[in-house]
Coordinates of C-alpha atoms and ligand atoms in Angstrom, one line a residue:
X243 CA -6.9 -28.8 40.6
X244 CA -4.5 -28.8 37.7
X245 CA -4.8 -26.2 35.0
X246 CA -4.6 -28.0 31.7
X247 CA -4.4 -25.9 28.6
X248 CA -3.1 -26.8 25.2
X249 CA 0.0 -24.6 24.5
X250 CA 0.2 -22.8 21.2
X251 CA 1.9 -24.7 18.4
X252 CA 3.5 -23.7 15.2
X253 CA 3.3 -25.3 11.8
X254 CA 5.9 -24.9 9.0
X255 CA 7.0 -21.2 9.2
X256 CA 7.1 -20.9 5.4
X257 CA 4.0 -22.9 4.3
X258 CA 1.9 -21.3 7.0
X259 CA 2.7 -17.7 5.9
X260 CA 0.7 -17.0 2.7
X261 CA 2.0 -13.5 2.5
X262 CA 5.7 -14.6 2.4
X263 CA 4.8 -17.3 -0.2
X264 CA 3.1 -14.6 -2.4
X265 CA 6.1 -12.3 -2.1
X266 CA 8.5 -15.1 -3.1
X267 CA 6.2 -16.0 -6.0
X268 CA 6.2 -12.3 -7.1
X269 CA 9.9 -11.7 -6.7
X270 CA 11.3 -15.0 -7.9
X271 CA 8.8 -16.3 -10.4
X272 CA 11.3 -18.2 -12.5
X273 CA 13.2 -19.7 -9.5
X274 CA 10.4 -21.1 -7.3
X275 CA 11.6 -24.7 -8.0
X276 CA 15.0 -23.8 -6.6
X277 CA 14.2 -21.5 -3.6
X278 CA 11.0 -23.0 -2.2
X279 CA 12.3 -26.4 -1.2
X280 CA 14.9 -24.7 1.0
X281 CA 12.4 -22.3 2.5
X282 CA 10.1 -25.2 3.3
X283 CA 12.9 -27.1 4.9
X284 CA 13.8 -24.1 7.0
X285 CA 10.2 -23.5 7.8
X286 CA 9.9 -27.0 9.2
X287 CA 13.1 -26.6 11.2
X288 CA 12.0 -23.2 12.6
X289 CA 8.6 -24.4 13.7
X290 CA 9.8 -27.8 14.9
X291 CA 13.1 -28.6 16.4
X292 CA 14.5 -25.1 16.8
X293 CA 11.3 -23.8 18.4
X294 CA 11.5 -26.7 20.9
X295 CA 15.2 -26.0 21.5
X296 CA 14.4 -22.3 22.3
X297 CA 12.1 -23.5 25.0
X298 CA 14.6 -25.9 26.5
X299 CA 17.3 -23.1 26.5
X300 CA 15.0 -20.4 27.8
X301 CA 17.1 -19.7 30.9
X302 CA 20.6 -20.2 29.3
X303 CA 22.7 -17.1 28.6
X304 CA 26.2 -16.4 27.3
X305 CA 28.9 -16.3 29.9
X306 CA 32.2 -14.6 29.9
X307 CA 35.5 -16.0 31.4
X308 CA 38.0 -13.2 31.7
X309 CA 41.0 -15.3 32.8
X310 CA 42.3 -18.8 32.1
X311 CA 43.4 -21.1 34.9
X312 CA 47.0 -19.8 34.5
X313 CA 46.3 -16.1 34.8
X314 CA 46.1 -15.1 31.1
X315 CA 43.5 -12.6 30.1
X316 CA 41.3 -14.5 27.6
X317 CA 37.9 -12.8 27.6
X318 CA 36.3 -16.0 26.3
X319 CA 32.6 -15.8 25.7
X320 CA 30.7 -19.1 25.9
X321 CA 27.6 -18.9 23.7
X322 CA 24.4 -20.9 24.2
X323 CA 24.0 -24.1 22.2
X324 CA 21.3 -22.7 19.9
X325 CA 23.5 -19.7 19.0
X326 CA 26.3 -22.1 18.1
X327 CA 23.9 -24.1 15.9
X328 CA 22.6 -20.8 14.4
X329 CA 26.1 -20.0 13.2
X330 CA 26.3 -23.3 11.4
X331 CA 22.8 -22.9 9.9
X332 CA 23.6 -19.4 8.8
X333 CA 26.7 -20.4 6.9
X334 CA 25.2 -23.6 5.4
X335 CA 22.1 -21.8 4.2
X336 CA 23.9 -18.7 3.1
X337 CA 22.0 -16.2 5.2
X338 CA 24.7 -13.7 4.3
X339 CA 26.2 -15.3 1.2
X340 CA 23.0 -15.4 -0.8
X341 CA 23.0 -11.6 -1.2
X342 CA 26.6 -11.7 -2.6
X343 CA 26.4 -14.8 -4.8
X344 CA 23.5 -13.0 -6.5
X345 CA 22.1 -16.1 -8.2
X346 CA 18.8 -14.3 -8.7
X347 CA 20.1 -10.9 -9.8
X348 CA 18.3 -8.0 -8.1
X349 CA 15.9 -10.4 -6.4
X350 CA 18.8 -12.0 -4.4
X351 CA 18.2 -9.6 -1.4
X352 CA 14.5 -10.7 -1.2
X353 CA 15.6 -14.3 -1.5
X354 CA 18.2 -13.9 1.3
X355 CA 15.9 -12.0 3.6
X356 CA 13.0 -14.5 3.0
X357 CA 15.4 -17.2 4.4
X358 CA 16.1 -14.9 7.3
X359 CA 12.4 -14.2 7.9
X360 CA 11.7 -17.9 8.2
X361 CA 14.6 -18.8 10.5
X362 CA 15.2 -15.7 12.7
X363 CA 12.3 -16.0 15.1
X364 CA 13.8 -19.4 16.1
X365 CA 17.4 -18.3 16.3
X366 CA 17.1 -16.0 19.4
X367 CA 18.3 -12.9 17.5
X368 CA 21.3 -14.4 15.8
X369 CA 20.2 -12.0 13.0
X370 CA 22.2 -9.4 14.9
X371 CA 25.7 -10.7 14.1
X372 CA 24.5 -11.7 10.6
X373 CA 23.2 -8.2 9.9
X374 CA 26.5 -6.7 10.9
X375 CA 28.4 -9.2 8.9
X376 CA 26.4 -8.5 5.9
X377 CA 26.7 -4.7 6.5
X378 CA 30.5 -5.0 6.9
X379 CA 30.8 -6.9 3.6
X380 CA 28.7 -4.1 1.9
X381 CA 30.8 -1.3 3.5
X382 CA 34.1 -2.9 2.5
X383 CA 32.9 -3.4 -1.1
X384 CA 31.5 0.1 -1.4
X385 CA 34.7 1.6 0.0
X386 CA 36.6 -0.3 -2.8
X387 CA 39.4 -1.3 -0.5
X388 CA 40.7 -4.2 -2.5
X389 CA 43.1 -5.6 0.1
X390 CA 40.4 -5.7 2.8
X391 CA 37.8 -7.1 0.4
X392 CA 40.3 -9.8 -0.6
X393 CA 41.0 -10.6 3.0
X394 CA 37.6 -10.4 4.7
X395 CA 34.9 -10.9 2.0
X396 CA 35.5 -14.6 1.4
X397 CA 35.1 -15.2 5.2
X398 CA 32.1 -12.9 5.7
X399 CA 30.2 -14.5 2.8
X400 CA 31.4 -18.1 3.3
X401 CA 29.0 -21.1 3.4
X402 CA 31.5 -23.1 5.4
X403 CA 30.7 -22.9 9.1
X404 CA 34.4 -23.3 10.1
X405 CA 35.5 -20.6 7.7
X406 CA 32.7 -18.0 8.1
X407 CA 33.5 -14.9 10.1
X408 CA 31.0 -12.5 11.7
X409 CA 31.7 -8.8 12.1
X410 CA 31.0 -6.2 14.8
X411 CA 29.9 -2.6 14.2
X412 CA 31.6 -0.5 16.8
X413 CA 30.2 3.0 16.9
X414 CA 28.5 3.7 20.2
X415 CA 30.5 5.3 22.9
X416 CA 29.7 6.5 26.4
X417 CA 29.6 10.1 25.5
X418 CA 28.2 9.7 22.1
X419 CA 25.3 7.3 21.8
X420 CA 23.4 8.3 18.7
X421 CA 25.6 11.3 18.3
X422 CA 28.8 9.6 17.0
X423 CA 30.4 13.0 16.3
X424 CA 31.5 12.9 20.0
X425 CA 33.5 9.7 19.4
X426 CA 36.5 9.7 21.8
X427 CA 38.4 6.6 20.4
X428 CA 41.6 7.8 18.8
X429 CA 43.7 6.1 16.2
X430 CA 47.5 6.5 16.6
X431 CA 50.1 5.7 14.0
X432 CA 52.5 2.9 14.9
X433 CA 55.0 2.6 12.1
X434 CA 53.0 1.4 9.1
X435 CA 50.1 0.4 11.4
X436 CA 47.4 2.2 13.2
X437 CA 46.3 1.4 16.8
X438 CA 43.0 2.2 18.4
X439 CA 42.6 3.5 21.9
X440 CA 39.3 4.1 23.6
X441 CA 36.1 2.6 24.8
X442 CA 33.1 1.2 22.9
X443 CA 30.1 1.2 25.2
X444 CA 27.7 -1.0 23.2
X445 CA 29.3 -3.7 21.1
X446 CA 26.8 -6.3 19.9
X447 CA 27.8 -10.0 19.3
X448 CA 31.2 -9.5 20.7
X449 CA 32.4 -13.0 19.6
X450 CA 32.9 -11.5 16.1
X451 CA 36.3 -12.2 14.4
X452 CA 36.4 -8.7 13.0
X453 CA 34.8 -5.3 13.4
X454 CA 34.4 -2.0 11.6
X455 CA 35.0 0.8 14.1
X456 CA 34.8 4.6 14.1
X457 CA 37.8 6.4 15.5
X458 CA 39.5 9.8 15.3
X459 CA 43.0 9.8 13.8
X460 CA 45.3 11.8 16.0
X461 CA 45.3 15.4 15.0
X462 CA 42.0 15.1 13.1
X463 CA 39.4 17.8 13.7
X464 CA 36.5 17.4 16.2
X465 CA 33.0 16.4 15.0
X466 CA 32.0 13.6 12.7
X467 CA 34.0 14.8 9.7
X468 CA 37.2 14.1 11.7
X469 CA 36.2 10.4 12.1
X470 CA 37.6 7.6 10.0
X471 CA 36.4 4.1 9.6
X472 CA 38.8 1.3 10.7
X473 CA 38.9 -2.4 10.0
X474 CA 40.3 -4.6 12.8
X475 CA 40.5 -8.3 13.6
X476 CA 39.7 -9.1 17.2
X477 CA 42.3 -11.8 17.7
X478 CA 45.9 -12.2 16.5
X479 CA 47.0 -15.2 14.5
X480 CA 47.9 -17.1 17.7
X481 CA 44.5 -16.5 19.2
X482 CA 45.5 -13.8 21.7
X483 CA 43.5 -10.7 21.8
X484 CA 44.3 -7.8 19.5
X485 CA 44.2 -5.2 22.2
X486 CA 40.5 -5.6 22.7
X487 CA 39.4 -6.1 26.3
X488 CA 35.9 -7.1 27.1
X489 CA 35.0 -5.3 30.3
X490 CA 31.7 -6.8 30.9
X491 CA 28.5 -8.1 29.2
X492 CA 25.4 -5.9 29.4
X493 CA 22.5 -6.9 31.5
X494 CA 19.7 -6.1 29.0
X495 CA 15.9 -6.2 28.9
X496 CA 15.9 -8.6 26.0
X497 CA 18.2 -10.1 23.3
X498 CA 19.5 -12.1 26.3
X499 CA 21.4 -14.7 24.2
X500 CA 23.3 -12.0 22.4
X501 CA 26.5 -11.1 24.1
X502 CA 26.6 -7.3 24.1
X503 CA 29.7 -5.9 25.7
X504 CA 31.5 -2.9 26.9
X505 CA 35.0 -2.9 25.3
X506 CA 38.3 -1.2 25.9
X507 CA 40.5 -0.8 22.8
X508 CA 44.0 -0.8 24.1
X509 CA 46.2 -0.5 21.1
X510 CA 44.1 -2.6 18.8
X511 CA 45.9 -2.9 15.4
X512 CA 43.6 -1.5 12.7
X513 CA 43.5 -0.5 9.1
X514 CA 41.7 2.5 7.6
X515 CA 39.0 1.4 5.3
X516 CA 38.5 4.5 3.3
X517 CA 41.1 7.2 4.2
X518 CA 41.5 9.2 7.3
X519 CA 38.2 11.1 7.3
X520 CA 34.6 10.7 6.3
X521 CA 34.1 7.7 8.6
X522 CA 30.3 8.2 8.9
X523 CA 29.9 8.3 5.1
X524 CA 32.0 5.1 4.9
X525 CA 29.9 3.2 7.5
X526 CA 26.6 4.4 6.0
X527 CA 26.3 1.4 3.6
X528 CA 26.6 -0.8 6.6
X529 CA 23.8 1.1 8.3
X530 CA 21.6 0.7 5.2
X531 CA 22.1 -3.1 5.3
X532 CA 21.6 -3.5 9.1
X533 CA 18.5 -1.2 9.1
X534 CA 17.0 -3.4 6.3
X535 CA 17.7 -6.5 8.4
X536 CA 16.2 -4.7 11.4
X537 CA 12.9 -4.2 9.4
X538 CA 12.9 -7.8 8.3
X539 CA 13.6 -9.1 11.9
X540 CA 10.7 -6.8 13.0
X541 CA 8.2 -8.3 10.6
X542 CA 9.5 -11.9 11.2
X543 CA 8.9 -11.3 14.9
X544 CA 5.4 -10.0 14.2
X545 CA 4.6 -13.1 12.2
X546 CA 5.8 -15.4 14.9
X547 CA 3.8 -13.6 17.6
X548 CA 0.6 -13.7 15.5
X549 CA 1.1 -17.3 14.4
X550 CA 1.2 -18.3 18.1
X551 CA -1.8 -16.0 19.0
X552 CA -3.9 -17.4 16.1
X553 CA -3.1 -21.0 17.0
X554 CA -3.9 -20.3 20.6
X555 CA -7.2 -18.7 19.8
X556 CA -8.3 -22.0 18.3
X557 CA -7.2 -24.0 21.3
X558 CA -8.3 -21.8 24.1
X559 CA -12.0 -21.7 25.0
X560 CA -13.5 -19.0 27.2
X561 CA -17.1 -17.8 27.7
X562 CA -18.3 -21.0 26.0
X563 CA -16.4 -21.0 22.7
X564 CA -12.9 -20.9 21.3
X565 CA -11.4 -17.4 21.4
X566 CA -11.2 -17.6 17.6
X567 CA -15.0 -17.6 17.4
X568 CA -15.4 -14.6 19.7
X569 CA -16.1 -11.5 17.6
X570 CA -14.0 -9.1 19.6
X571 CA -11.0 -11.4 19.8
X572 CA -11.2 -12.2 16.0
X573 CA -11.5 -8.4 15.3
X574 CA -8.3 -7.8 17.4
X575 CA -6.4 -10.5 15.5
X576 CA -7.6 -9.1 12.2
X577 CA -6.3 -5.6 13.0
X578 CA -2.9 -7.0 14.0
X579 CA -2.7 -9.0 10.8
X580 CA -3.5 -6.0 8.7
X581 CA -0.6 -4.1 10.4
X582 CA 1.7 -7.0 9.9
X583 CA 0.9 -7.2 6.2
X584 CA 1.7 -3.6 5.6
X585 CA 4.9 -3.7 7.6
X586 CA 6.0 -6.9 5.9
X587 CA 5.7 -5.4 2.4
X588 CA 7.5 -2.2 3.5
X589 CA 10.4 -4.2 4.9
X590 CA 10.7 -6.3 1.7
X591 CA 10.3 -3.3 -0.5
X592 CA 13.4 -1.9 1.2
X593 CA 15.1 -5.2 0.5
X594 CA 14.1 -5.2 -3.1
X595 CA 15.3 -1.7 -3.7
X596 CA 18.6 -2.5 -2.0
X597 CA 18.9 -5.6 -4.2
X598 CA 18.2 -3.6 -7.4
X599 CA 20.8 -1.0 -6.3
X600 CA 23.4 -3.6 -5.6
X601 CA 22.8 -5.4 -8.9
X602 CA 23.2 -2.1 -10.7
X603 CA 19.7 -2.2 -12.2
X604 CA 17.9 0.4 -10.0
X605 CA 16.5 3.3 -11.9
X606 CA 17.6 6.8 -10.9
X607 CA 14.3 7.2 -9.1
X608 CA 14.6 3.9 -7.3
X609 CA 18.1 4.8 -6.2
X610 CA 16.9 8.0 -4.7
X611 CA 13.9 6.4 -3.1
X612 CA 16.1 3.8 -1.4
X613 CA 17.8 6.5 0.6
X614 CA 14.4 7.4 2.3
X615 CA 12.8 4.0 2.2
X616 CA 15.5 2.4 4.3
X617 CA 15.1 4.6 7.4
X618 CA 11.3 4.7 6.9
X619 CA 11.1 0.9 6.9
X620 CA 13.3 0.6 9.9
X621 CA 11.5 3.1 12.0
X622 CA 7.9 2.2 11.0
X623 CA 8.3 -1.5 11.4
X624 CA 10.2 -1.2 14.7
X625 CA 7.3 0.6 16.3
X626 CA 4.8 -1.8 14.8
X627 CA 6.8 -4.8 16.1
X628 CA 6.6 -3.6 19.7
X629 CA 2.9 -2.8 19.5
X630 CA 2.1 -6.2 17.9
X631 CA 4.2 -8.1 20.4
X632 CA 2.5 -6.4 23.2
X633 CA -1.0 -7.1 21.8
X634 CA 0.0 -10.7 21.0
X635 CA 1.0 -11.3 24.6
X636 CA -2.4 -9.9 25.7
X637 CA -4.1 -12.4 23.5
X638 CA -2.8 -15.1 25.9
X639 CA -4.1 -13.3 29.0
X640 CA -2.0 -14.0 32.1
X641 CA -0.1 -16.7 30.2
X642 CA 1.4 -14.1 28.0
X643 CA 3.0 -12.5 31.1
X644 CA 4.4 -15.7 32.5
X645 CA 8.1 -16.5 31.6
X646 CA 7.9 -20.3 31.2
X647 CA 5.4 -20.0 28.4
X648 CA 8.3 -18.4 26.4
X649 CA 6.0 -15.6 25.3
X650 CA 7.4 -12.6 27.2
X651 CA 10.6 -12.9 25.1
X652 CA 8.7 -11.8 22.1
X653 CA 8.0 -8.4 23.6
X654 CA 11.5 -8.1 25.1
X655 CA 13.2 -8.9 21.8
X656 CA 10.9 -6.6 19.9
X657 CA 11.7 -3.6 22.2
X658 CA 15.3 -3.4 20.9
X659 CA 14.2 -2.9 17.3
X660 CA 13.2 0.8 17.6
X661 CA 16.4 1.5 19.7
X662 CA 19.5 -0.1 18.1
X663 CA 20.6 1.0 14.6
X664 CA 19.2 4.4 15.3
X665 CA 16.2 5.2 17.5
X666 CA 12.9 6.3 16.0
X667 CA 13.7 10.0 16.4
X668 CA 17.2 9.7 15.1
X669 CA 15.9 7.9 12.0
X670 CA 13.0 10.4 11.6
X671 CA 15.7 13.2 11.4
X672 CA 17.6 11.0 9.0
X673 CA 14.4 10.9 6.8
X674 CA 14.2 14.7 7.0
X675 CA 17.9 14.9 5.9
X676 CA 17.3 12.4 3.1
X677 CA 14.2 14.3 1.8
X678 CA 16.3 17.5 1.6
X679 CA 18.4 15.7 -1.0
X680 CA 17.7 16.6 -4.6
X681 CA 15.0 14.5 -6.1
X682 CA 14.5 12.2 -3.0
X683 CA 11.0 13.5 -2.1
X684 CA 9.8 13.3 -5.7
X685 CA 11.2 9.8 -6.0
X686 CA 9.5 8.7 -2.8
X687 CA 6.2 10.2 -4.0
X688 CA 6.6 8.5 -7.4
X689 CA 7.2 5.2 -5.5
X690 CA 4.0 5.5 -3.6
X691 CA 2.0 6.6 -6.7
X692 CA 3.4 3.8 -8.8
X693 CA 2.1 1.2 -6.3
X694 CA -1.3 2.9 -6.0
X695 CA -1.6 3.0 -9.8
X696 CA -1.2 -0.7 -9.9
X697 CA -4.3 -1.2 -7.6
X698 CA -7.4 -1.2 -9.9
X699 CA -10.1 -3.1 -8.0
X700 CA -12.9 -0.8 -6.9
X701 CA -12.9 -2.3 -3.4
X702 CA -9.4 -0.9 -3.0
X703 CA -10.6 2.7 -3.6
X704 CA -10.8 3.7 0.1
X705 CA -7.3 2.5 0.6
X706 CA -6.0 4.4 -2.4
X707 CA -7.8 7.5 -1.4
X708 CA -6.5 7.3 2.2
X709 CA -2.9 6.9 0.9
X710 CA -3.2 9.8 -1.7
X711 CA -4.6 12.1 1.0
X712 CA -1.9 11.2 3.5
X713 CA 0.8 11.7 0.9
X714 CA -0.6 15.1 -0.1
X715 CA -0.7 16.3 3.5
X716 CA 2.8 15.1 4.2
X717 CA 4.1 16.9 1.1
X718 CA 2.3 20.1 2.0
X719 CA 3.7 19.9 5.6
X720 CA 7.2 19.3 4.3
X721 CA 7.0 22.3 2.0
X722 CA 5.7 24.6 4.8
X723 CA 7.3 23.4 8.1
X724 CA 10.4 25.3 9.2
X725 CA 12.6 25.7 12.3
X726 CA 11.8 23.9 15.5
X727 CA 8.3 22.9 14.3
X728 CA 10.0 21.0 11.4
X729 CA 12.2 19.0 13.8
X730 CA 9.3 18.5 16.2
X731 CA 7.1 17.1 13.4
X732 CA 9.8 14.8 12.0
X733 CA 8.5 11.6 13.6
X734 CA 4.9 12.3 12.6
X735 CA 6.0 12.9 9.1
X736 CA 8.2 9.8 8.9
X737 CA 5.5 7.5 10.3
X738 CA 3.0 9.0 8.0
X739 CA 5.2 8.4 5.0
X740 CA 6.1 4.9 6.3
X741 CA 2.5 3.9 6.8
X742 CA 1.4 5.5 3.5
X743 CA 4.0 3.4 1.6
X744 CA 2.8 0.4 3.5
X745 CA -0.7 1.0 2.4
X746 CA 0.3 1.6 -1.2
X747 CA 2.3 -1.6 -1.3
X748 CA -0.5 -3.5 0.3
X749 CA -3.0 -2.2 -2.2
X750 CA -0.8 -3.2 -5.1
X751 CA -0.1 -6.6 -3.5
X752 CA -3.9 -7.1 -3.0
X753 CA -4.4 -6.4 -6.8
X754 CA -1.7 -9.0 -7.6
X755 CA -3.4 -11.5 -5.4
X756 CA -6.7 -10.9 -7.1
X757 CA -5.1 -11.2 -10.5
X758 CA -3.2 -14.4 -9.7
X759 CA -6.0 -16.4 -8.0
X760 CA -4.6 -15.8 -4.5
X761 CA -7.9 -14.6 -3.0
X762 CA -9.0 -11.4 -1.2
X763 CA -7.0 -11.7 2.1
X764 CA -4.6 -8.9 1.2
X765 CA -7.5 -6.8 -0.1
X766 CA -9.2 -7.1 3.3
X767 CA -5.8 -6.2 5.0
X768 CA -5.5 -3.1 2.8
X769 CA -9.0 -1.9 3.6
X770 CA -8.4 -2.6 7.3
X771 CA -5.0 -0.8 7.4
X772 CA -6.6 2.3 5.7
X773 CA -9.2 2.4 8.5
X774 CA -6.6 2.2 11.2
X775 CA -5.4 5.6 10.0
X776 CA -2.1 6.4 8.4
X777 CA -1.9 10.1 8.7
X778 CA -0.1 11.3 11.8
X779 CA 0.8 14.7 10.3
X780 CA -2.8 15.6 10.9
X781 CA -2.2 15.3 14.6
X782 CA 0.3 18.1 14.8
X783 CA 0.1 20.0 18.1
X784 CA 0.8 23.7 18.5
X785 CA 3.9 25.1 20.0
X786 CA 2.0 26.3 23.1
X787 CA 0.8 22.7 23.7
X788 CA 4.4 21.4 23.5
X789 CA 5.5 23.9 26.2
X790 CA 2.5 23.1 28.4
X791 CA 3.2 19.3 28.2
X792 CA 7.0 19.3 28.6
X793 CA 7.9 22.6 30.3
X794 CA 7.8 23.3 34.1
X795 CA 4.0 23.1 34.2
X796 CA 4.3 19.3 33.4
X797 CA 6.3 18.8 36.6
X798 CA 3.9 21.0 38.7
X799 CA 6.5 23.8 38.5
X800 CA 9.1 21.6 40.2
X801 CA 12.0 22.7 37.9
Ligands
MFK1019 C1 18.0 -7.8 13.7 C2 18.9 -6.7 13.1 C3 20.0 -6.4 13.9 C4 20.7 -5.2 13.5 C5 22.1 -5.2 14.1 C6 22.1 -4.6 15.5 C7 23.4 -4.2 15.9 C8 23.3 -3.1 16.9 C9 24.5 -2.3 17.0 C10 24.2 -0.9 17.1 O1 23.2 -0.5 17.6 S1 25.4 0.1 16.4 C11 24.9 1.7 16.7 C12 23.9 2.2 15.9 N1 24.0 3.6 15.9 C13 23.5 4.3 15.0 O2 22.8 3.8 14.1 C14 23.8 5.7 15.0 C15 22.6 6.6 15.0 N2 22.9 7.9 14.5 C16 22.7 8.2 13.2 O3 22.3 7.4 12.4 C17 23.1 9.6 12.9 O4 22.1 10.0 11.9 C18 24.5 9.7 12.3 C19 25.5 9.2 13.2 C20 24.6 8.9 11.0 C21 24.7 11.2 12.1 O5 26.1 11.5 11.9 P1 26.6 12.9 11.3 O6 28.0 12.7 11.1 O7 26.0 14.0 12.1 O8 25.8 12.8 9.9 P2 25.9 13.7 8.7 O9 26.8 14.8 8.8 O10 24.5 13.9 8.3 O11 26.4 12.6 7.6 C22 27.8 12.4 7.4 C23 27.9 11.7 6.0 O12 27.3 10.4 6.1 C24 27.1 12.5 5.0 O13 27.8 12.3 3.7 P3 28.8 13.4 3.1 O14 29.9 13.4 4.0 O15 29.0 12.9 1.7 O16 28.0 14.7 3.1 C25 25.8 11.8 4.9 O17 25.1 12.0 3.7 C26 26.2 10.4 5.2 N3 25.1 9.6 5.8 C27 24.6 9.8 7.1 N4 23.6 8.9 7.3 C28 23.4 8.3 6.2 C29 24.3 8.7 5.2 N5 24.4 8.2 4.0 C30 23.5 7.3 3.7 N6 22.6 6.8 4.5 C31 22.5 7.3 5.8 N7 21.6 6.8 6.7

């Protein structure tokens, strides 16, 4: 007997996302007539033709040809058709350019990333090369290297598909991973040029025309201070490779359309971006941008997963009624939506702060808060993205575990978000470092308090109280914790701060919705998020517990 079940369907990815529409209305009130038609157009494309094409291409993957028919090393990577179309769409719709044209001043980052939010879930992680491209543009501008800006920026921010370049971000090495201070790639002088020799172990989107790479100039000291940031183009003018050999493509859990490669740099001609040291400092602006994109990709993925799960709940009947009418299923979906709304507002707050900073209008406190909000947004939303994708798959029962529904991809592609661009723990330590900076903790607290102060409706009181209590506990912990306990608690602290800011943003947004006739949905989400719990600092274990759970006793004394 055939099993006939209506598959989940999508409707316009912009129009069917009230939270995104509210954000756009708040951030770009004077420009709605200009930005909304494009968002609606892309929303239609994302939910319609591109969504269908994703299903058709489900099994396609990029392929690498190392040699041409006549024995020349070419390392040609053939992308999937949807990725080729994504490159065209990205240029035409200014998915990078919008941030640099800055037609809407400080709100240009929100505008740009709203476009990304609508399209990315239908572009099979094409956000990866775009994030790095955007980050490279930012790093070159911040380094103030006029020659490189003049050469690369018009390409990186082009709206012409044939002219637009993408950039790689080459940091990770076999020995290094998160700890880039161990970088082995060396830069040797060759007349007026520099040449890079070494191996890059994870290079995402290897079809890029250029890359920013960390390398150690010959004779420079060990450690990260001895690293410099280099600019290189991957091909020579005649199309031959610039000393960049693609050894193989990675066989990854997800992001399967994204060609991630292991590279050998064998004399790649390169140019220092900002002198011959301080490479980590020089690449930090790129990380700020890519981590913001990561947070936006996380919330975009959550929205896609929940849109599918909600639609399916109306089509799928079990135990005598559509799932949407089953109290437990509806309660599950409501909890996921509340998490998504907090995460969404945090990701876009990071974007708004970045936009204000780039436009030169951020207050001193906003500038300081940005340093902490970026890693907080990246690490908090990355974890939520995996949890929500996992729950969303479960909403489909067995179908969520079956490949040709297209659903498992949602979980696989979410799982990269807490890993690349700094794992949760690496970013939690980054938050600790950021909070050690003068005024950063105060600026972050002021940020939380300002949003809470905007929330006046009495129904928001439990959410406000939960956020105030969590912030106070985090501040007390930070003032008291020292030594290994401080490091051990870094993740709990960071997730508490991330979730607290989410709740504060959601409370303020709920108030805006009430004030502007947008209804009580966000208020319900704020109340629900507060009940989920936002304070992980409270869960701090003792040192003895840590030893019992990770020491020899955890392996039955096997060590
Ligand atoms: C959908 C979106 C897709 C996104 C694209 C995906 C592409 C995927 C490609 C990758 O995964 S690339 C690899 C990603 N790898 C990482 O993100 C590295 C993770 N490790 C870290 O982030 C470490 O924290 C770090 C390497 C930065 C630590 O290095 P150090 O040298 O031990 O750091 P240190 O000494 O704290 O900082 C050196 C300088 O940089 C300092 O400035 P000063 O020299 O002026 O003192 C720091 O203040 C500055 N800095 C470090 N992190 C910063 C920063 N500045 C601003 N923001 C930061 N986050």
